[in-house]
Coordinates of C-alpha atoms in Angstrom, one line a residue:
M1213 CA 0.0 0.0 0.0
A1214 CA 1.3 3.3 -1.0
A1215 CA 0.2 6.0 1.5
L1216 CA 1.4 9.5 2.1
V1217 CA 0.3 11.2 5.3
V1218 CA 0.8 14.8 6.3
T1219 CA 0.0 16.1 9.8
G1220 CA -2.6 18.8 9.8
F1221 CA -6.3 17.2 9.1
S1222 CA -8.3 13.4 10.7
A1223 CA -11.2 8.1 3.1
L1224 CA -6.8 6.8 -13.5
A1225 CA -6.9 8.8 -17.2
L1226 CA -9.2 9.6 -14.1
G1227 CA -12.8 9.7 -12.7
G1228 CA -15.2 11.2 -10.2
C1229 CA -14.3 13.6 -7.5
G1230 CA -15.8 15.2 -4.4
M1231 CA -14.9 18.2 -2.4
S1232 CA -16.2 19.1 1.0
S1233 CA -15.9 22.1 3.3
L1234 CA -15.6 22.5 7.0
T1235 CA -18.5 24.0 8.9
S1236 CA -19.3 24.6 12.5
G1237 CA -21.3 21.5 13.4
L1238 CA -19.0 19.0 15.3
G1239 CA -17.3 20.8 18.1
G1240 CA -14.3 22.2 16.3
G1241 CA -15.9 21.5 12.9
M1242 CA -18.0 19.2 10.7
F1243 CA -17.9 18.2 7.1
G1244 CA -20.3 19.6 4.5
G1245 CA -20.7 18.5 0.9
G1246 CA -20.0 19.9 -2.5
S1247 CA -18.3 19.0 -5.8
S1248 CA -16.0 20.4 -8.4
G1249 CA -14.6 19.4 -11.8
S1250 CA -11.1 20.8 -12.5
Q1251 CA -8.5 18.4 -13.8
V1252 CA -4.9 17.3 -13.1
S1253 CA -2.7 15.5 -15.5
T1254 CA -1.8 12.2 -13.8
V1255 CA -2.4 10.1 -10.7
S1256 CA 0.1 10.9 -7.9
E1257 CA 0.0 11.1 -4.1
D1258 CA 1.5 14.6 -4.1
Q1259 CA -1.1 16.0 -6.5
L1260 CA -4.0 14.3 -4.6
L1261 CA -2.6 15.6 -1.3
D1262 CA -2.3 19.1 -2.6
A1263 CA -5.9 18.9 -3.9
A1264 CA -7.1 17.7 -0.5
K1265 CA -5.4 20.6 1.2
S1266 CA -6.6 23.2 -1.2
S1267 CA -9.3 25.6 0.0
D1268 CA -10.1 26.3 -3.7
S1269 CA -13.3 24.3 -4.5
S1270 CA -12.1 24.0 -8.2
A1271 CA -9.0 22.1 -7.2
T1272 CA -9.5 18.4 -7.7
G1273 CA -7.5 15.2 -8.0
S1274 CA -9.6 14.0 -11.0
T1275 CA -8.9 13.9 -14.7
N1276 CA -10.6 12.5 -17.8
I1277 CA -7.5 11.6 -19.8
G1278 CA -8.3 8.6 -22.0
E1279 CA -11.8 8.1 -20.5
I1280 CA -13.6 8.6 -23.8
E1281 CA -10.8 7.2 -26.1
A1282 CA -9.9 4.2 -24.0
G1283 CA -13.2 3.7 -22.3
C1284 CA -11.6 3.5 -18.8
P1285 CA -13.8 2.2 -15.9
R1286 CA -15.4 5.0 -13.9
L1287 CA -14.3 5.8 -10.3
R1288 CA -16.7 7.2 -7.8
I1289 CA -16.8 7.7 -4.0
A1290 CA -19.5 5.6 -2.3
P1291 CA -22.3 8.1 -1.3
H1292 CA -22.7 6.7 2.2
D1293 CA -19.1 5.7 2.9
N1294 CA -17.2 8.8 1.9
Y1295 CA -16.7 9.6 5.6
I1296 CA -16.1 7.6 8.8
T1297 CA -16.7 8.8 12.4
F1298 CA -14.9 7.4 15.5
Y1299 CA -16.4 7.6 19.0
E1300 CA -15.4 7.1 22.6
Q1301 CA -15.8 3.5 23.6
G1302 CA -19.5 2.8 24.4
H1303 CA -20.7 6.1 22.9
V1304 CA -21.2 5.3 19.2
G1305 CA -23.7 7.7 17.7
D1306 CA -23.2 10.4 20.3
A1307 CA -22.2 13.6 18.5
M1308 CA -20.5 14.9 21.6
S1309 CA -18.4 11.7 22.0
V1310 CA -16.8 11.9 18.5
T1311 CA -13.0 11.5 18.6
Q1312 CA -12.1 11.8 14.9
R1313 CA -13.9 12.0 11.6
G1314 CA -12.3 11.2 8.3
E1315 CA -13.5 12.0 4.8
I1316 CA -12.4 11.1 1.3
T1317 CA -12.5 14.3 -0.8
K1318 CA -10.5 13.6 -4.0
T1319 CA -10.1 10.8 -6.4
A1320 CA -8.2 10.1 -9.6
R1321 CA -7.6 7.2 -12.0
E1322 CA -5.9 6.2 -15.2
C1323 CA -6.0 2.9 -17.0
Q1324 CA -4.2 0.6 -19.3
V1325 CA -6.4 -1.5 -21.5
E1326 CA -5.0 -4.9 -22.5
P1327 CA -6.6 -7.8 -24.5
G1328 CA -9.2 -9.2 -22.1
R1329 CA -8.0 -7.2 -19.1
V1330 CA -7.8 -3.6 -17.8
V1331 CA -5.3 -2.3 -15.3
V1332 CA -6.5 0.7 -13.3
K1333 CA -4.2 3.0 -11.3
Y1334 CA -6.4 4.8 -8.8
G1335 CA -5.7 7.3 -6.1
F1336 CA -7.6 9.2 -3.4
S1337 CA -7.0 11.8 -0.7
G1338 CA -8.9 13.3 2.1
R1339 CA -8.6 14.6 5.7
V1340 CA -9.2 13.8 9.3
L1341 CA -10.6 16.2 11.9
L1342 CA -10.6 15.9 15.7
G1343 CA -14.0 15.8 17.3
P1344 CA -15.1 17.1 20.8
K1345 CA -13.4 14.1 22.5
G1346 CA -10.5 13.9 20.0
Q1347 CA -7.0 13.1 21.1
A1348 CA -3.7 13.6 19.2
G1349 CA -1.9 10.6 17.9
A1350 CA -2.1 7.9 15.3
L1351 CA -5.4 6.8 13.6
T1352 CA -5.9 4.0 11.0
L1353 CA -8.5 4.5 8.3
P1354 CA -9.9 1.3 6.6
V1355 CA -10.6 1.9 2.9
A1356 CA -12.1 -0.5 0.4
V1357 CA -12.5 -0.4 -3.4
I1358 CA -15.0 -2.6 -5.2
V1359 CA -15.1 -3.1 -9.0
N1360 CA -18.6 -3.7 -10.4
N1361 CA -19.7 -4.7 -13.9
S1362 CA -22.7 -3.3 -15.7
K1363 CA -25.0 -5.5 -13.7
R1364 CA -23.5 -4.2 -10.5
D1365 CA -22.0 -7.6 -9.8
R1366 CA -18.6 -7.5 -7.9
V1367 CA -15.7 -8.6 -10.1
A1368 CA -12.7 -7.4 -8.0
A1369 CA -11.9 -5.7 -4.7
D1370 CA -9.0 -4.1 -2.9
T1371 CA -8.7 -3.1 0.7
M1372 CA -6.1 -1.1 2.6
K1373 CA -5.4 0.7 5.8
I1374 CA -4.2 4.4 5.8
D1375 CA -2.3 5.6 8.8
V1376 CA -2.8 9.2 9.8
N1377 CA -1.0 11.2 12.5
I1378 CA -2.9 14.0 14.2
G1379 CA -1.2 16.7 16.2
A1380 CA -2.8 18.5 19.2
D1381 CA -1.6 21.8 17.8
K1382 CA -2.8 21.0 14.3
P1383 CA -6.1 19.2 14.6
I1384 CA -6.6 18.7 10.9
S1385 CA -4.5 16.1 9.0
Y1386 CA -4.4 15.1 5.4
F1387 CA -3.8 11.7 3.7
S1388 CA -3.4 10.3 0.1
A1389 CA -2.7 7.0 -1.4
V1390 CA -2.3 5.4 -4.9
H1391 CA -3.0 1.8 -5.7
T1392 CA -3.3 -0.5 -8.8
I1393 CA -6.1 -3.0 -9.5
S1394 CA -6.6 -5.2 -12.5
F1395 CA -9.5 -7.4 -13.6
A1396 CA -10.7 -9.4 -16.6
I1397 CA -13.0 -8.0 -19.3
P1398 CA -15.2 -10.7 -20.7
E1399 CA -15.5 -11.0 -24.4
G1400 CA -18.2 -8.6 -25.7
S1401 CA -17.8 -6.2 -22.7
R1402 CA -16.1 -2.8 -22.7
P1403 CA -13.9 -1.3 -19.9
G1404 CA -16.2 1.7 -19.7
E1405 CA -19.1 -0.6 -18.5
F1406 CA -17.2 -1.2 -15.3
E1407 CA -17.1 1.0 -12.2
L1408 CA -14.7 1.4 -9.2
V1409 CA -16.4 2.4 -6.0
I1410 CA -14.3 3.6 -3.1
G1411 CA -15.2 4.2 0.5
F1412 CA -14.4 3.7 4.1
D1413 CA -15.2 0.4 5.9
S1414 CA -17.8 1.4 8.5
R1415 CA -17.3 -1.9 10.3
A1416 CA -14.0 -0.6 11.8
S1417 CA -13.9 -0.8 15.6
G1418 CA -15.2 2.3 17.4
S1419 CA -16.7 3.8 14.2
G1420 CA -20.4 4.4 13.3

């Protein structure tokens, strides 16, 4: 797993992106939603990390290079798993007991189409924010990527753990990672009929 973590916030040619802003809902802050559509030229941890840090809503980690020509699979963030919230033990669901909250805000992907197979290089970045009961230190974010065909049947999957360090003096941390996944394309199918869905694993201990 390739992961780059920068203390400060505490989860191809390329696909969908999302950008969120901080508002005043969760002690020191809460995540709000939005979207943007600017482009970068390749998939890299540094670019994704810079995009996650940017306060410019037009800054994204997403490009469309080759999407039309090569028919690359789409990449999107799971609508209900774009964020993950951790709580004090025994207080899952209590907004005043939140320790950290993480969010995937940027994605990117590029692909290489081979006979009967496609290789997708995908990346994502985001941030982690301390909650009312937050403590500085290390946090592990579980992330999963699922590849679905046109019938929404799962054909491949990838899982990883992203380590983020949160400082007491800088309660917002950022993270980014780039991975590669490949899968077979049945005869008569096109790469563009497939979709990668990325999100946090909400089954993580202490999350809700």
